[in-house]
Amino acid sequence: LTFANCCFSMVDWLLSGHFTTFPELQIAYAEGQIGWIPYILERADAVWEENRGWGGIADKVLEPPSDLFRKHVYGCFFDDAFGLQSIADIGENNVTYETDYPHSDSTWPHSSKIAQEQTRGLTEEQIYKVLRGNAINMLHLEDYRAADKAAGISVFSS
């Protein structure tokens, strides 16, 4: 259950001021799943709004933590149906699928099947973003996006 470390770390990043200092910085949370993110963003925004004047962050964190998250942070998952149900609260551009091959806490060797099952109910565009497109953006692999468009790639093509 590595999400606990991710929660603490993400709050530290969002309230650190580092995203203001380094506006191109991006981070990803691997092996933490994503279902916890909406609550942390809601709570961080409330703390920022209500307490930033005396919390030592007023001059470092210039916008709500949820806005910083959307610009700088990716949440990765391999088995989190609840998290995908919350994709609108997390941000469809901030979620990416991961595999943890082979690892005791993974979906391998059924990763493809589980990815298909858990992305049911998402739009084709959301499925593409979650399974491929957001990782391309995160890693700045624009040649892959252009190749996908040129090939008319399907999300679950064989």
Tab-separated table of C-alpha atoms in Angstrom:
chain	number	residue	atom	x	y	z
A	1	LEU	CA	0.000	0.000	0.000
A	2	THR	CA	2.548	2.534	-1.181
A	3	PHE	CA	-0.016	5.269	-1.719
A	4	ALA	CA	0.579	6.623	1.812
A	5	ASN	CA	4.102	7.702	0.896
A	6	CYS	CA	2.747	9.229	-2.307
A	7	CYS	CA	0.180	11.270	-0.346
A	8	PHE	CA	2.800	12.793	1.939
A	9	SER	CA	5.216	13.427	-0.896
A	10	MET	CA	2.616	15.014	-3.159
A	11	VAL	CA	1.471	17.432	-0.451
A	12	ASP	CA	5.116	18.348	0.179
A	13	TRP	CA	5.641	19.061	-3.527
A	14	LEU	CA	2.400	21.004	-3.965
A	15	LEU	CA	3.102	23.247	-0.968
A	16	SER	CA	6.867	23.586	-1.466
A	17	GLY	CA	6.957	26.388	-4.011
A	18	HIS	CA	9.219	24.319	-6.266
A	19	PHE	CA	6.708	24.363	-9.116
A	20	THR	CA	6.876	28.173	-9.057
A	21	THR	CA	10.668	28.109	-9.005
A	22	PHE	CA	10.864	25.406	-11.689
A	23	PRO	CA	7.820	25.928	-13.933
A	24	GLU	CA	8.740	23.101	-16.338
A	25	LEU	CA	9.187	20.505	-13.581
A	26	GLN	CA	6.968	17.440	-13.843
A	27	ILE	CA	6.722	14.492	-11.486
A	28	ALA	CA	4.939	11.145	-11.608
A	29	TYR	CA	3.763	8.903	-8.807
A	30	ALA	CA	4.379	5.274	-9.713
A	31	GLU	CA	3.017	2.322	-7.755
A	32	GLY	CA	0.716	4.562	-5.727
A	33	GLN	CA	-2.525	4.149	-7.672
A	34	ILE	CA	-4.801	7.199	-8.074
A	35	GLY	CA	-7.967	6.834	-5.980
A	36	TRP	CA	-6.557	8.931	-3.134
A	37	ILE	CA	-5.736	11.965	-5.288
A	38	PRO	CA	-9.132	13.758	-5.298
A	39	TYR	CA	-9.274	13.971	-1.504
A	40	ILE	CA	-5.686	15.182	-1.185
A	41	LEU	CA	-6.288	17.886	-3.807
A	42	GLU	CA	-9.501	19.011	-2.117
A	43	ARG	CA	-7.816	19.183	1.293
A	44	ALA	CA	-4.649	20.867	0.000
A	45	ASP	CA	-6.761	23.530	-1.721
A	46	ALA	CA	-8.694	24.168	1.509
A	47	VAL	CA	-5.502	24.496	3.555
A	48	TRP	CA	-3.959	26.768	0.913
A	49	GLU	CA	-7.061	28.972	0.788
A	50	GLU	CA	-7.634	29.229	4.526
A	51	ASN	CA	-4.128	29.137	6.006
A	52	ARG	CA	-1.552	30.260	3.470
A	53	GLY	CA	-1.117	33.648	5.167
A	54	TRP	CA	0.358	32.154	8.300
A	55	GLY	CA	1.478	28.789	6.967
A	56	GLY	CA	4.694	30.093	5.418
A	57	ILE	CA	3.581	29.427	1.868
A	58	ALA	CA	1.906	32.686	0.795
A	59	ASP	CA	4.945	33.893	-1.143
A	60	LYS	CA	5.906	30.431	-2.469
A	61	VAL	CA	2.652	28.823	-3.595
A	62	LEU	CA	0.894	31.354	-5.774
A	63	GLU	CA	-2.016	29.254	-7.014
A	64	PRO	CA	-4.219	26.481	-5.657
A	65	PRO	CA	-2.472	23.126	-5.246
A	66	SER	CA	-5.033	21.479	-7.553
A	67	ASP	CA	-3.981	23.862	-10.341
A	68	LEU	CA	-0.333	23.006	-9.713
A	69	PHE	CA	-1.207	19.313	-9.803
A	70	ARG	CA	-2.873	19.651	-13.199
A	71	LYS	CA	0.221	21.390	-14.610
A	72	HIS	CA	2.971	19.307	-13.030
A	73	VAL	CA	1.900	15.916	-11.654
A	74	TYR	CA	0.941	12.534	-13.101
A	75	GLY	CA	-0.678	9.744	-11.135
A	76	CYS	CA	0.069	6.224	-12.329
A	77	PHE	CA	-2.066	3.134	-11.734
A	78	PHE	CA	-2.182	-0.522	-12.645
A	79	ASP	CA	-5.233	-1.701	-10.715
A	80	ASP	CA	-7.516	1.063	-9.483
A	81	ALA	CA	-11.076	0.924	-10.792
A	82	PHE	CA	-12.181	3.420	-8.108
A	83	GLY	CA	-9.522	5.881	-9.200
A	84	LEU	CA	-10.681	5.707	-12.802
A	85	GLN	CA	-14.238	6.395	-11.664
A	86	SER	CA	-12.809	9.625	-10.214
A	87	ILE	CA	-10.931	10.627	-13.366
A	88	ALA	CA	-12.868	13.884	-13.740
A	89	ASP	CA	-11.731	14.957	-10.260
A	90	ILE	CA	-8.133	13.940	-10.900
A	91	GLY	CA	-7.907	15.220	-14.465
A	92	GLU	CA	-7.892	12.981	-17.516
A	93	ASN	CA	-4.594	14.528	-18.618
A	94	ASN	CA	-2.882	13.548	-15.356
A	95	VAL	CA	-3.487	9.792	-15.250
A	96	THR	CA	-1.346	7.126	-16.856
A	97	TYR	CA	-1.453	3.362	-16.842
A	98	GLU	CA	1.605	1.488	-15.645
A	99	THR	CA	2.670	-2.106	-15.402
A	100	ASP	CA	4.939	-3.463	-12.743
A	101	TYR	CA	6.356	-6.521	-14.440
A	102	PRO	CA	6.907	-8.938	-12.781
A	103	HIS	CA	6.174	-7.934	-9.238
A	104	SER	CA	4.105	-9.495	-6.482
A	105	ASP	CA	1.810	-6.442	-6.315
A	106	SER	CA	0.951	-6.215	-9.987
A	107	THR	CA	-1.611	-7.432	-12.468
A	108	TRP	CA	0.914	-9.335	-14.578
A	109	PRO	CA	0.367	-11.536	-16.554
A	110	HIS	CA	-3.188	-10.184	-16.925
A	111	SER	CA	-2.299	-6.490	-17.294
A	112	SER	CA	-3.852	-6.004	-20.733
A	113	LYS	CA	-7.113	-7.682	-19.711
A	114	ILE	CA	-7.371	-5.642	-16.505
A	115	ALA	CA	-6.550	-2.397	-18.327
A	116	GLN	CA	-9.358	-3.107	-20.776
A	117	GLU	CA	-11.806	-3.969	-17.996
A	118	GLN	CA	-10.967	-0.949	-15.862
A	119	THR	CA	-11.106	1.562	-18.705
A	120	ARG	CA	-14.587	0.461	-19.758
A	121	GLY	CA	-16.879	3.422	-19.424
A	122	LEU	CA	-14.210	5.911	-20.446
A	123	THR	CA	-14.394	7.607	-23.825
A	124	GLU	CA	-12.019	6.493	-26.579
A	125	GLU	CA	-10.108	9.752	-26.113
A	126	GLN	CA	-9.774	9.149	-22.365
A	127	ILE	CA	-8.662	5.569	-22.945
A	128	TYR	CA	-5.986	6.755	-25.373
A	129	LYS	CA	-4.792	9.400	-22.914
A	130	VAL	CA	-4.682	7.017	-19.959
A	131	LEU	CA	-3.048	4.098	-21.762
A	132	ARG	CA	-0.640	5.983	-24.011
A	133	GLY	CA	-1.127	9.671	-24.724
A	134	ASN	CA	-0.443	11.065	-21.258
A	135	ALA	CA	2.778	9.067	-20.987
A	136	ILE	CA	3.827	10.466	-24.370
A	137	ASN	CA	3.176	13.980	-23.059
A	138	MET	CA	4.871	13.343	-19.727
A	139	LEU	CA	8.012	12.001	-21.375
A	140	HIS	CA	7.936	14.541	-24.227
A	141	LEU	CA	7.778	11.831	-26.909
A	142	GLU	CA	5.929	13.913	-29.479
A	143	ASP	CA	7.231	11.805	-32.373
A	144	TYR	CA	5.109	8.951	-31.008
A	145	ARG	CA	1.978	11.104	-30.920
A	146	ALA	CA	2.546	12.141	-34.545
A	147	ALA	CA	3.119	8.502	-35.520
A	148	ASP	CA	-0.081	7.459	-33.712
A	149	LYS	CA	-2.108	10.069	-35.567
A	150	ALA	CA	-0.571	9.151	-38.914
A	151	ALA	CA	-1.268	5.451	-38.316
A	152	GLY	CA	-4.809	5.997	-37.031
A	153	ILE	CA	-3.823	3.873	-34.044
A	154	SER	CA	-6.549	2.131	-32.078
A	155	VAL	CA	-6.237	1.850	-28.334
A	156	PHE	CA	-6.402	-1.945	-28.167
A	157	SER	CA	-5.045	-2.811	-31.605
A	158	SER	CA	-3.072	-6.022	-31.767
